[in-house]
Coordinates of C-alpha atoms in Angstrom, one line a residue:
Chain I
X291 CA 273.6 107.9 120.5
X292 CA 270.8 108.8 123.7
X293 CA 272.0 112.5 123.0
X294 CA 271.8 112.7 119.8
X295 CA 268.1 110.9 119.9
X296 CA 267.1 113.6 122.2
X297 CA 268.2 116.2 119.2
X298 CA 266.2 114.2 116.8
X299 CA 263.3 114.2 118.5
X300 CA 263.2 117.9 119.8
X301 CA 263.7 118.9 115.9
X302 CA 260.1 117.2 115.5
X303 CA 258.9 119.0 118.1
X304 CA 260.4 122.2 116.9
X305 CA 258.5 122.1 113.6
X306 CA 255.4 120.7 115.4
X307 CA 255.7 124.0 117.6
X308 CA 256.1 125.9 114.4
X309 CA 252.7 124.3 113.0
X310 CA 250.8 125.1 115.9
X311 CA 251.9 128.8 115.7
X312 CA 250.8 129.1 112.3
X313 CA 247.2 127.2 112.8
X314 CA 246.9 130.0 115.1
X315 CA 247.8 132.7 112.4
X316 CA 245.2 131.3 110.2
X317 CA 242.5 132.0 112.6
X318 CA 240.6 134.8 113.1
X319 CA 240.5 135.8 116.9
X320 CA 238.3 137.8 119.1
X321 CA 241.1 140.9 119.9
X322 CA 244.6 141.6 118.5
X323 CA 245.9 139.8 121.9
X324 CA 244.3 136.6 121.2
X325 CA 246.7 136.4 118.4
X326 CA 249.0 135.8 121.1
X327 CA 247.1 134.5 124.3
X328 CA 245.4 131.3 122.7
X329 CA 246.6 127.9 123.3
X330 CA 248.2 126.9 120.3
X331 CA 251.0 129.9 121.0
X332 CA 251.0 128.8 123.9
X333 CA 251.5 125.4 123.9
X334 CA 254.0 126.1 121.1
X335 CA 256.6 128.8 123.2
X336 CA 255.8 125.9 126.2
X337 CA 257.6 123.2 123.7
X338 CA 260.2 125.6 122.4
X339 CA 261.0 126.3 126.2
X340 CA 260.8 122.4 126.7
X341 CA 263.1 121.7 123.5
X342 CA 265.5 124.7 124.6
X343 CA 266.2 122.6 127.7
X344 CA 266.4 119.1 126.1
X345 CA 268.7 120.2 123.4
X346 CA 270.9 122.2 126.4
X347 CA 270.5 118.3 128.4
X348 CA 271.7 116.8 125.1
X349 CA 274.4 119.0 124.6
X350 CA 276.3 117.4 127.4
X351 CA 276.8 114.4 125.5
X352 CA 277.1 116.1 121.7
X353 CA 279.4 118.4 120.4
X354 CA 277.6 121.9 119.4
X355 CA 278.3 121.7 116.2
X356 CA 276.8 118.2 115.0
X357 CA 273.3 119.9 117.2
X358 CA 273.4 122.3 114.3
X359 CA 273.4 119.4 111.7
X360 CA 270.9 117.5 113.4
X361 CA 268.6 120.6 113.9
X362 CA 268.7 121.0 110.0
X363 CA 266.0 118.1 110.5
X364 CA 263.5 120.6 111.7
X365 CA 263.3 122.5 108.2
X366 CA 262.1 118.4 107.1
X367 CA 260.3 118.0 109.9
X368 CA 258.5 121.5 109.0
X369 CA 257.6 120.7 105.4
X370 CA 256.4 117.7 105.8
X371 CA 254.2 118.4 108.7
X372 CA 253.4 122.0 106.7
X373 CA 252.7 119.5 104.0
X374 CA 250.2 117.1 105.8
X375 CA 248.8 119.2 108.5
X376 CA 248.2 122.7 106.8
X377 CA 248.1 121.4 103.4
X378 CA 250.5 123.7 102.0
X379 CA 251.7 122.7 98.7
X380 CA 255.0 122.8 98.0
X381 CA 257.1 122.7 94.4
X382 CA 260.1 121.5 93.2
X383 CA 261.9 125.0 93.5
X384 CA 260.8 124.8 97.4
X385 CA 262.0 121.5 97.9
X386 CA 265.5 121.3 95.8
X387 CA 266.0 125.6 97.7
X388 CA 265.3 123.6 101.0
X389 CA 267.7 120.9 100.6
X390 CA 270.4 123.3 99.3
X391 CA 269.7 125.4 102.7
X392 CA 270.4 121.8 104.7
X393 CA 273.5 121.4 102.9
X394 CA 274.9 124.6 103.8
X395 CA 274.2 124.3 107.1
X396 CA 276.1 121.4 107.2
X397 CA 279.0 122.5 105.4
X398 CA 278.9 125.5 108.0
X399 CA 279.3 123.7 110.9
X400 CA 281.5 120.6 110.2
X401 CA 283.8 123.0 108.8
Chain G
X155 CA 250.7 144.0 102.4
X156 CA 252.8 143.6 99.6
X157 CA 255.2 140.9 98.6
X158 CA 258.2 142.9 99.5
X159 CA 256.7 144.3 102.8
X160 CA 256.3 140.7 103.5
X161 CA 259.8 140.0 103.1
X162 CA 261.4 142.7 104.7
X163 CA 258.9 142.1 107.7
X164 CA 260.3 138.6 107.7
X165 CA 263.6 139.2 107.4
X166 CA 263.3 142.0 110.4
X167 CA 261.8 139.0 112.1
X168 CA 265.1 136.7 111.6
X169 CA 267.6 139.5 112.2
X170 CA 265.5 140.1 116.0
X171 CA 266.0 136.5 116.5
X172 CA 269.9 136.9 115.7
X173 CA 269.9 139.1 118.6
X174 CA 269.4 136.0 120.5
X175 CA 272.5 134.8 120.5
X176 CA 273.9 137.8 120.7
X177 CA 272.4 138.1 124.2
X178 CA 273.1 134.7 124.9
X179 CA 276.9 134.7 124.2
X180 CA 277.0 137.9 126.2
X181 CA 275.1 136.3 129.0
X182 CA 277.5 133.2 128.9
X183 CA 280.5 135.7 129.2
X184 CA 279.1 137.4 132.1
X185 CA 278.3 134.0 133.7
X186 CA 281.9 133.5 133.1
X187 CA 283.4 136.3 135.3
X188 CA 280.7 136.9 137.6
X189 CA 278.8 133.7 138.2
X190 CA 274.8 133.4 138.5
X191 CA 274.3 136.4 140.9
X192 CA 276.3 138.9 138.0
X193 CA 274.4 141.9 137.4
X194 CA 274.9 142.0 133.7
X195 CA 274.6 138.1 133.6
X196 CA 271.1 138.9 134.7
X197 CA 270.6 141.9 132.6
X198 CA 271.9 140.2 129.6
X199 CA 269.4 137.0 130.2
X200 CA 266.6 139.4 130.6
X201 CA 267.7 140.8 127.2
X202 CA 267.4 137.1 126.1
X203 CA 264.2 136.7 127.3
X204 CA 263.2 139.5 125.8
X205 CA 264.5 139.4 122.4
X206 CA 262.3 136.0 122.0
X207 CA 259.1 137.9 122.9
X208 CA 259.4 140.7 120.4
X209 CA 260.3 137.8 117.8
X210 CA 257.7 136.1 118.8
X211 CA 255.5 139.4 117.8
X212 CA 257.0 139.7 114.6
X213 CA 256.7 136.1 113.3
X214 CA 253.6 135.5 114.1
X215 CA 252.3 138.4 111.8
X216 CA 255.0 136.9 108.9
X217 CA 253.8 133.4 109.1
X218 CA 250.0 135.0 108.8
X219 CA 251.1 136.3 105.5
X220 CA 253.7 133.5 104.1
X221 CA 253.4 129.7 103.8
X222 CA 255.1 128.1 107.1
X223 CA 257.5 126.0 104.8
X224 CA 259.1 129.5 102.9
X225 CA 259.1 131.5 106.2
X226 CA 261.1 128.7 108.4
X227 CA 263.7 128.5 105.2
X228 CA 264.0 132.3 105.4
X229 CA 264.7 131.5 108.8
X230 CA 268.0 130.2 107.9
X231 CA 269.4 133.7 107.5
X232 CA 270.1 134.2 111.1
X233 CA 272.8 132.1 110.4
X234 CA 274.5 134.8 108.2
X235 CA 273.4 137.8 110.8
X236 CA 275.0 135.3 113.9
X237 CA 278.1 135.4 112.3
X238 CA 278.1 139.1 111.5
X239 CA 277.3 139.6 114.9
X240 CA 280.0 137.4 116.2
X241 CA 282.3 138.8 114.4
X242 CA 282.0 142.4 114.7
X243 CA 280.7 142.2 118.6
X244 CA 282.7 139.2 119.4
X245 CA 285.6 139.6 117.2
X246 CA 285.5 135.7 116.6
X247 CA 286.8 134.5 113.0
X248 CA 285.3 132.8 110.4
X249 CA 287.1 129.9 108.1
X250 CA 286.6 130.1 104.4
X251 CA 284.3 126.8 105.1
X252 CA 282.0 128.8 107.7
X253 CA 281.9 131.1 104.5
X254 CA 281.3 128.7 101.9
X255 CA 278.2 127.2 104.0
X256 CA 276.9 130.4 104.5
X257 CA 277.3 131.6 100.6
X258 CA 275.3 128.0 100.1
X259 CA 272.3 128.5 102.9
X260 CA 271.9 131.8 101.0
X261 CA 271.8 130.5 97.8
X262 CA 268.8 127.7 99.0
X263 CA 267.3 130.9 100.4
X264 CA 267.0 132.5 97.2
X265 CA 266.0 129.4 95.3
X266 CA 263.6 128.7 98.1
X267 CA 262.4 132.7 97.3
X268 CA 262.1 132.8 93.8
X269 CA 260.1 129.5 93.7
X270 CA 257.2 131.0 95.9
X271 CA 254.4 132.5 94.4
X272 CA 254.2 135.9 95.6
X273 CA 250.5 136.1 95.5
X274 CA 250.1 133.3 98.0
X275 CA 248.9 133.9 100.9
X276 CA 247.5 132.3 103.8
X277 CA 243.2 132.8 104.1
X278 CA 241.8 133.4 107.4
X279 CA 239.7 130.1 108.6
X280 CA 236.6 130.7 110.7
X281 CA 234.7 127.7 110.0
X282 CA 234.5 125.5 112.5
X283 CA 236.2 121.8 112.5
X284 CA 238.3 123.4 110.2
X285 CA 239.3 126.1 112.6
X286 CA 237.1 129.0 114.6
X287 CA 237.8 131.9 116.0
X288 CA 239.6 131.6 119.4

């Protein structure tokens, strides 16, 4: 149950890394390489490096394949924080295409 | 850029990050027979390393252009290029479930797709408090 709480939680940070990169493409910057050398990128590659290491850490307690269902949690992670955080509106197409994409994952890997 | 520049852009984006794995699993092979100190262990890692950074290139122009939430499902696709990969590099097989689940995630793709308006996109903010230039 620890392991698979340290998957949960680094599929929040995964979509929280994935916000940050995209406040970052909404801005304008000085120079083409302040796209990339700001620190919302990164911070965000910092927590994907971070999450890279948890998930590897958690891995020793989970089988890879329920990581893959669990990570499925990032893609609700992502709209809901896209959601709050950027504002992006979302419809019922978005959401039902979303939840479709979850499922397959999950028939995927506990094939 | 157009709606279909965007999306082949994207989708470039996802099959780079495929490569990934690709890299990874070789990595983890040559870990297998060689140990740390393995030349193409190394070499392979490197790759790794280097796969992420042009990704990281390529998504940050494609989430510039596409709302975060349609871009990450796209995302889903490496699943499909993985397996390709794995297949015809790693000569792994795939059970008719493994193909079933992917038929599925590219169905959600598509719905995910065809719900987005094309003419979104994504304005540049440069006030500040609601964002600046960095």
């Amino acid at each position: 149950m620890f392991y698979m709480m340290i998957l949960f939680v680094a599929t929040f940070f995964s979509a929280f890394s994935q916000i940050l990169l995209k406040q970052s493409a909404m801005r304008e910057h000085r120079s083409f390489i302040f796209e990339y050398l700001n620190w919302r990128v990164i911070l965000a590659y910092f927590i994907a490096f971070v999450v890279l290491f948890a998930n590897t850490y958690a891995f020793t307690g989970v089988d890879m394949r329920y990581g893959a269902v669990i990570d499925t949690f990032t893609y609700v992670f992502v709209m809901l924080l896209s959601y709050f955080l950027l504002k992006e509106k979302f419809n019922k197409g978005q959401l039902i295409g979303n939840l479709i994409i979850i499922t397959g994952v999950a028939v995927y890997t506990l094939g | 850029m157009g709606s279909l520049s965007r999306y082949l852009l994207l989708h470039l984006a996802v099959m780079v990050f495929s490569f990934t794995s690709v890299f990874a699993k070789a990595a983890a092979n040559a870990y297998n027979d060689g140990g740390l100190t393995d030349k193409w262990f190394i070499m392979f890692a490197i790759f790794m390393v280097l796969n992420c950074v042009v990704y990281a290139f390529f998504w940050q122009i494609v989430i510039k252009k596409i709302p975060l939430n349609v871009g990450y499902a796209n995302r889903s696709v490496y699943l499909i290029w993985s397996q390709i990969w794995a297949v015809f590099i790693f000569n792994e097989q795939l059970s008719m479930q493994n193909i079933i689940g992917l038929a599925i995630v590219m169905a959600g793709v598509i719905v995910v797709s065809l719900s987005t308006d094309n003419d979104e996109s994504t304005p540049a903010v440069t006030e500040d408090g609601e964002g600046g230039i960095d």
